[in-house]
Coordinates of N, CA and C in Angstrom, one line a residue:
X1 N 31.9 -12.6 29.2 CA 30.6 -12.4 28.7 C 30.4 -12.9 27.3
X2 N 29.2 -13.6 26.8 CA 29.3 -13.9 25.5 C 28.2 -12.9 24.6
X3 N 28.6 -13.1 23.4 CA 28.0 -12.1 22.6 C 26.3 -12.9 22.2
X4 N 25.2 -11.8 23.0 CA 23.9 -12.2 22.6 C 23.9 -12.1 21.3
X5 N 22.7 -12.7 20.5 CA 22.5 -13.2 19.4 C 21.8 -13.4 19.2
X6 N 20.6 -13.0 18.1 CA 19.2 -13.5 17.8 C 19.4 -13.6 16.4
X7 N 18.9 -15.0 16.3 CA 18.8 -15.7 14.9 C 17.5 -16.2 14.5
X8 N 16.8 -15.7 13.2 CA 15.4 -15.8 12.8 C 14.6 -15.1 13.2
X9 N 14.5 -13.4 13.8 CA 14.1 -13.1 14.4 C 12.5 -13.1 13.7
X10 N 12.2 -13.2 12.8 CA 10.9 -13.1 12.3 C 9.8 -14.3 12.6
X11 N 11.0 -15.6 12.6 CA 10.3 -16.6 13.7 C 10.2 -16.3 15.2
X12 N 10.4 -15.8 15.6 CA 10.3 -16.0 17.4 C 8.7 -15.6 17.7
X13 N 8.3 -16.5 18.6 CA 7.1 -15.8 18.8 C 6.9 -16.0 20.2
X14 N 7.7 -16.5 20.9 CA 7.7 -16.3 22.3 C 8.1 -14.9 23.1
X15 N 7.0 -13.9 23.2 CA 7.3 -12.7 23.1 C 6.9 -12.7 24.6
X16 N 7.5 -11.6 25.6 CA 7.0 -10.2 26.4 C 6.1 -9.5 26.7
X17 N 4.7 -9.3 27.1 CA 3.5 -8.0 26.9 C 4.5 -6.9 27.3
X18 N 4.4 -6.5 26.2 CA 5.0 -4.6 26.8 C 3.9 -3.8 27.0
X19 N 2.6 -4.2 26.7 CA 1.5 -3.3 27.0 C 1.1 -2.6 26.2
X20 N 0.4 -1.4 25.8 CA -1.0 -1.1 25.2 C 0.2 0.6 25.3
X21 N 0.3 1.3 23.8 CA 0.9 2.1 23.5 C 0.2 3.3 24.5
X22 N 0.8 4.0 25.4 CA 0.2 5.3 26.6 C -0.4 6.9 25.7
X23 N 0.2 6.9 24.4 CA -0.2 8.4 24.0 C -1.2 8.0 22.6
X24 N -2.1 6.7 23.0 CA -3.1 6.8 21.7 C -4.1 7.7 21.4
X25 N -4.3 7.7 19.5 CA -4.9 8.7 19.4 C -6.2 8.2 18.7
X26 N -5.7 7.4 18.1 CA -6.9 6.2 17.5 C -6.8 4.7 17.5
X27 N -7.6 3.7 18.4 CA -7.5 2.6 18.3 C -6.6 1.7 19.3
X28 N -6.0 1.0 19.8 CA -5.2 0.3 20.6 C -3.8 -0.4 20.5
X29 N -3.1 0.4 20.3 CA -1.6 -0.5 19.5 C -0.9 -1.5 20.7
X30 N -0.8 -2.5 20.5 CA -0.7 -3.4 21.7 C 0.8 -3.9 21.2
X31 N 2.0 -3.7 22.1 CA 3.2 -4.1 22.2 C 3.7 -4.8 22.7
X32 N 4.5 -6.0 22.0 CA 5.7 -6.9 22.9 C 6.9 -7.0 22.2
X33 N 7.4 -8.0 23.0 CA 8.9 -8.2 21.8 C 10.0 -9.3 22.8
X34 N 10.6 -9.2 22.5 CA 11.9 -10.0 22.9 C 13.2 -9.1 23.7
X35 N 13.6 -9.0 24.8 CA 14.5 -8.0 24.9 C 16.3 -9.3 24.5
X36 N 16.8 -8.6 23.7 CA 18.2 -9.2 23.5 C 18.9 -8.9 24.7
X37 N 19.3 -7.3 24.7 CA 20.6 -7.1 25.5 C 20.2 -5.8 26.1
X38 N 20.3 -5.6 27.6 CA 20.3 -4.1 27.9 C 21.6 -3.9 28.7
X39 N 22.1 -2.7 28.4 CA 23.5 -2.1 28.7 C 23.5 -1.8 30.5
X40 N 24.8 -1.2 30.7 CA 24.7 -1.0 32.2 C 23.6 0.6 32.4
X41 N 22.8 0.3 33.7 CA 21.9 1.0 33.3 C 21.0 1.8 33.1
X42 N 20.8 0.7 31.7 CA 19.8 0.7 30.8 C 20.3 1.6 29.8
X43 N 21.3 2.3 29.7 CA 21.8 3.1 28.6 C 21.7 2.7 27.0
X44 N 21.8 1.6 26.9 CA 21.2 0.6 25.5 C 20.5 -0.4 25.9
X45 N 20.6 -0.6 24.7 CA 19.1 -1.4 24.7 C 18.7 -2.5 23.4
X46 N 18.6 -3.6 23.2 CA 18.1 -3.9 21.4 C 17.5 -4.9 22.1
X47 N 16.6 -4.9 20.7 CA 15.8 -6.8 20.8 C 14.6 -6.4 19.2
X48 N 13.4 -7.5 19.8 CA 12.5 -7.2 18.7 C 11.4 -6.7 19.6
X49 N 10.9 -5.8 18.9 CA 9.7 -5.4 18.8 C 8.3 -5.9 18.0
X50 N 7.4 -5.8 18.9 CA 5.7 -6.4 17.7 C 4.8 -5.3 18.4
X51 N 4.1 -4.2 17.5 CA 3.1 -3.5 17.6 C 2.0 -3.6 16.4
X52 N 0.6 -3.5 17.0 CA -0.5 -4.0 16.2 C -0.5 -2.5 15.8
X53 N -2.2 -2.9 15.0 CA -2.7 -1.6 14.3 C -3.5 -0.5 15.1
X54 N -2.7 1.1 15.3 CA -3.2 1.8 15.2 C -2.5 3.2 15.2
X55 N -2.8 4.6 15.9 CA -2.3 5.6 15.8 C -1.7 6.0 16.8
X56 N -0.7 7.1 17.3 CA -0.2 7.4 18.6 C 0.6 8.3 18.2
X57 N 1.0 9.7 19.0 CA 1.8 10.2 19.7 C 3.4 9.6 19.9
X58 N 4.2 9.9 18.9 CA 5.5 9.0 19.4 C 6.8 10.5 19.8
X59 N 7.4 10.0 20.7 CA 8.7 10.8 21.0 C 9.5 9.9 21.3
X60 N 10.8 10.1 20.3 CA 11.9 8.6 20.8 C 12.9 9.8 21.6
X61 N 12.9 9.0 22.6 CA 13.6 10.0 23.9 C 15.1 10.0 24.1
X62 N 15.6 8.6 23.3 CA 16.8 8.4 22.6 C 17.0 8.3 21.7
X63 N 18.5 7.7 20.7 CA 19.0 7.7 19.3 C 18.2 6.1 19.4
X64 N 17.3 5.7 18.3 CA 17.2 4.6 17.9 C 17.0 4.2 16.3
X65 N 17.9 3.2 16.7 CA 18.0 2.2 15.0 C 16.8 1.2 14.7
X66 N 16.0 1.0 14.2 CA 14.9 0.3 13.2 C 15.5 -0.4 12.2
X67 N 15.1 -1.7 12.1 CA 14.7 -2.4 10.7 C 13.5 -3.1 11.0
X68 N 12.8 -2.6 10.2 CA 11.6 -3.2 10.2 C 11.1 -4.8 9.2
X69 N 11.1 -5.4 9.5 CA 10.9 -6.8 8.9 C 9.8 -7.1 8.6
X70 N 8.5 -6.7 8.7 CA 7.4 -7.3 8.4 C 6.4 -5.8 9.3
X71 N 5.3 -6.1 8.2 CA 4.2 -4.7 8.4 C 4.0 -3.7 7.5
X72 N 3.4 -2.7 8.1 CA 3.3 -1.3 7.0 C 2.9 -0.4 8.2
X73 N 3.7 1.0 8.4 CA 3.4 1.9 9.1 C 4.0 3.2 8.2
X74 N 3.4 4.4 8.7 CA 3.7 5.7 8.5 C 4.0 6.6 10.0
X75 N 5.3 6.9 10.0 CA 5.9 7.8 10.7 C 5.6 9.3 9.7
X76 N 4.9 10.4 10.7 CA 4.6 11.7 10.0 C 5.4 12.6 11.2
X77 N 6.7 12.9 11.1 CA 7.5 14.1 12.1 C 6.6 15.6 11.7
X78 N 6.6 16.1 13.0 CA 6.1 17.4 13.2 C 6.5 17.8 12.6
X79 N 7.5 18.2 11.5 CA 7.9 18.7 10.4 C 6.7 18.7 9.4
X80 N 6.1 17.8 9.6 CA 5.5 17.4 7.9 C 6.0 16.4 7.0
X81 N 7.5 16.3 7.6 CA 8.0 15.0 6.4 C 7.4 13.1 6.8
X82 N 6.9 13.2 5.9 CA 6.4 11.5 5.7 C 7.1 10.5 5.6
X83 N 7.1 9.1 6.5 CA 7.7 8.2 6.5 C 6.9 7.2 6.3
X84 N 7.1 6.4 4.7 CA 6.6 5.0 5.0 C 7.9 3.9 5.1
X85 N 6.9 3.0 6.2 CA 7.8 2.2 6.5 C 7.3 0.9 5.9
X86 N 7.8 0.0 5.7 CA 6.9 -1.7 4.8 C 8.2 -2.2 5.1
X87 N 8.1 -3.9 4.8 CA 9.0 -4.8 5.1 C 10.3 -4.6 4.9
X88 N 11.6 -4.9 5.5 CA 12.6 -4.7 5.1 C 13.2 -2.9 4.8
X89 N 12.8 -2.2 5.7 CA 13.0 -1.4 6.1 C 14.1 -0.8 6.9
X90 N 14.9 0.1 6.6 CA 16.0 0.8 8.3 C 15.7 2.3 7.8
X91 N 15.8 2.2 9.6 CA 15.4 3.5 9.8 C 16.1 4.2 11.3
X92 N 16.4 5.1 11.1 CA 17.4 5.9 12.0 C 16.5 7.2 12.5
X93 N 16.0 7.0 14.0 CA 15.3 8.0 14.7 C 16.5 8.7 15.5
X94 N 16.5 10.1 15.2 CA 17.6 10.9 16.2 C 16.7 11.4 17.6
X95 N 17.5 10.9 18.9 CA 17.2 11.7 20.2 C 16.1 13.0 19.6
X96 N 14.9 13.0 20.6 CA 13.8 13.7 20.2 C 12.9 13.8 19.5
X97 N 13.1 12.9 18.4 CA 12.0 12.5 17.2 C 10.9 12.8 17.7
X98 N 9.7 13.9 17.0 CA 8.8 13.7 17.5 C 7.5 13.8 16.6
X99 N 6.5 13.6 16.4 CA 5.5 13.1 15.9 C 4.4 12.3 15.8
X100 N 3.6 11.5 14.6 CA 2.7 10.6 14.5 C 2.8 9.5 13.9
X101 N 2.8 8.4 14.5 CA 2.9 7.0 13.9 C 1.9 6.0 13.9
X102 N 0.8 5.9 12.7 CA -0.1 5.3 12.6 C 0.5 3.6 11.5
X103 N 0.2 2.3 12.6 CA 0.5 1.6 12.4 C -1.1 0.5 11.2
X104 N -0.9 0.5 10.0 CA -1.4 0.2 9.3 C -1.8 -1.9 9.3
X105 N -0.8 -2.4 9.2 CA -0.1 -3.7 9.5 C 0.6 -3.9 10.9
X106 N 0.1 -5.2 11.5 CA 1.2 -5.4 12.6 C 2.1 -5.0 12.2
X107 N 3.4 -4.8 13.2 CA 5.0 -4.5 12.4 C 5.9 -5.4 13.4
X108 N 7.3 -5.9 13.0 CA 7.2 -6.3 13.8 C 9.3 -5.9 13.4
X109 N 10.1 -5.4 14.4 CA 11.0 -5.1 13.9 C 12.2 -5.3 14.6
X110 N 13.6 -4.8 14.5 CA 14.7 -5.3 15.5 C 15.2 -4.0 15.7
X111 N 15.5 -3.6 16.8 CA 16.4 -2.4 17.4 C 17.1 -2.0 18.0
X112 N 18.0 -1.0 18.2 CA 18.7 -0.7 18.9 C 18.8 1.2 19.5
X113 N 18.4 0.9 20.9 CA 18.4 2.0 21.6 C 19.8 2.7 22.4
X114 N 20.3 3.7 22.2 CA 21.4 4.3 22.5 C 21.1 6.0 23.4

């Protein structure tokens, strides 16, 4: 097997429709991205992600790793604790995260699902 690899990710623009975010609350957040690598499966997961502007309902149903490269969003956990996210960003969602993520700027970012 050889080791996948994405180089430039902020150039790629030969993207995937992943479709139109399912738990909106305001507006239409439209997703694609690139898939890198998925595990046996589907147990992981990485590649890039692109989501436009708007609000939604988020639950990460697994551990996922963020770096955000380009955009501006606010992650608001049911807690109350505030997350802004802007370019050049990492960000560590633990199994269950749950909350509101209103996407200000396209975003467009690299991840990994576990």
């Amino acid at each position: 097997m050889t080791t996948p690899i994405m180089q430039s990710p902020l150039t790629i623009t030969e993207l995937v429709d992943w479709g139109v975010i399912p738990t909106m609350i305001e507006g239409k957040s439209h997703t694609s991205g690139k898939l890198l690598y998925k595990g046996p499966e589907g147990r992981s997961e990485c590649g890039l992600w692109v989501c436009t502007p708007g609000k939604w309902h988020c639950h990460v149903t697994r551990d996922e790793f963020c770096h955000f490269l380009e955009g501006r969003c606010t992650y608001v956990h049911e807690s109350g604790e505030v997350i802004e996210i802007e370019p050049d960003t990492a960000a560590f969602f633990p199994q269950d995260w749950k909350g509101i993520c209103t996407v200000h700027e396209t975003i467009k970012k690299v991840y990994m699902i576990r």
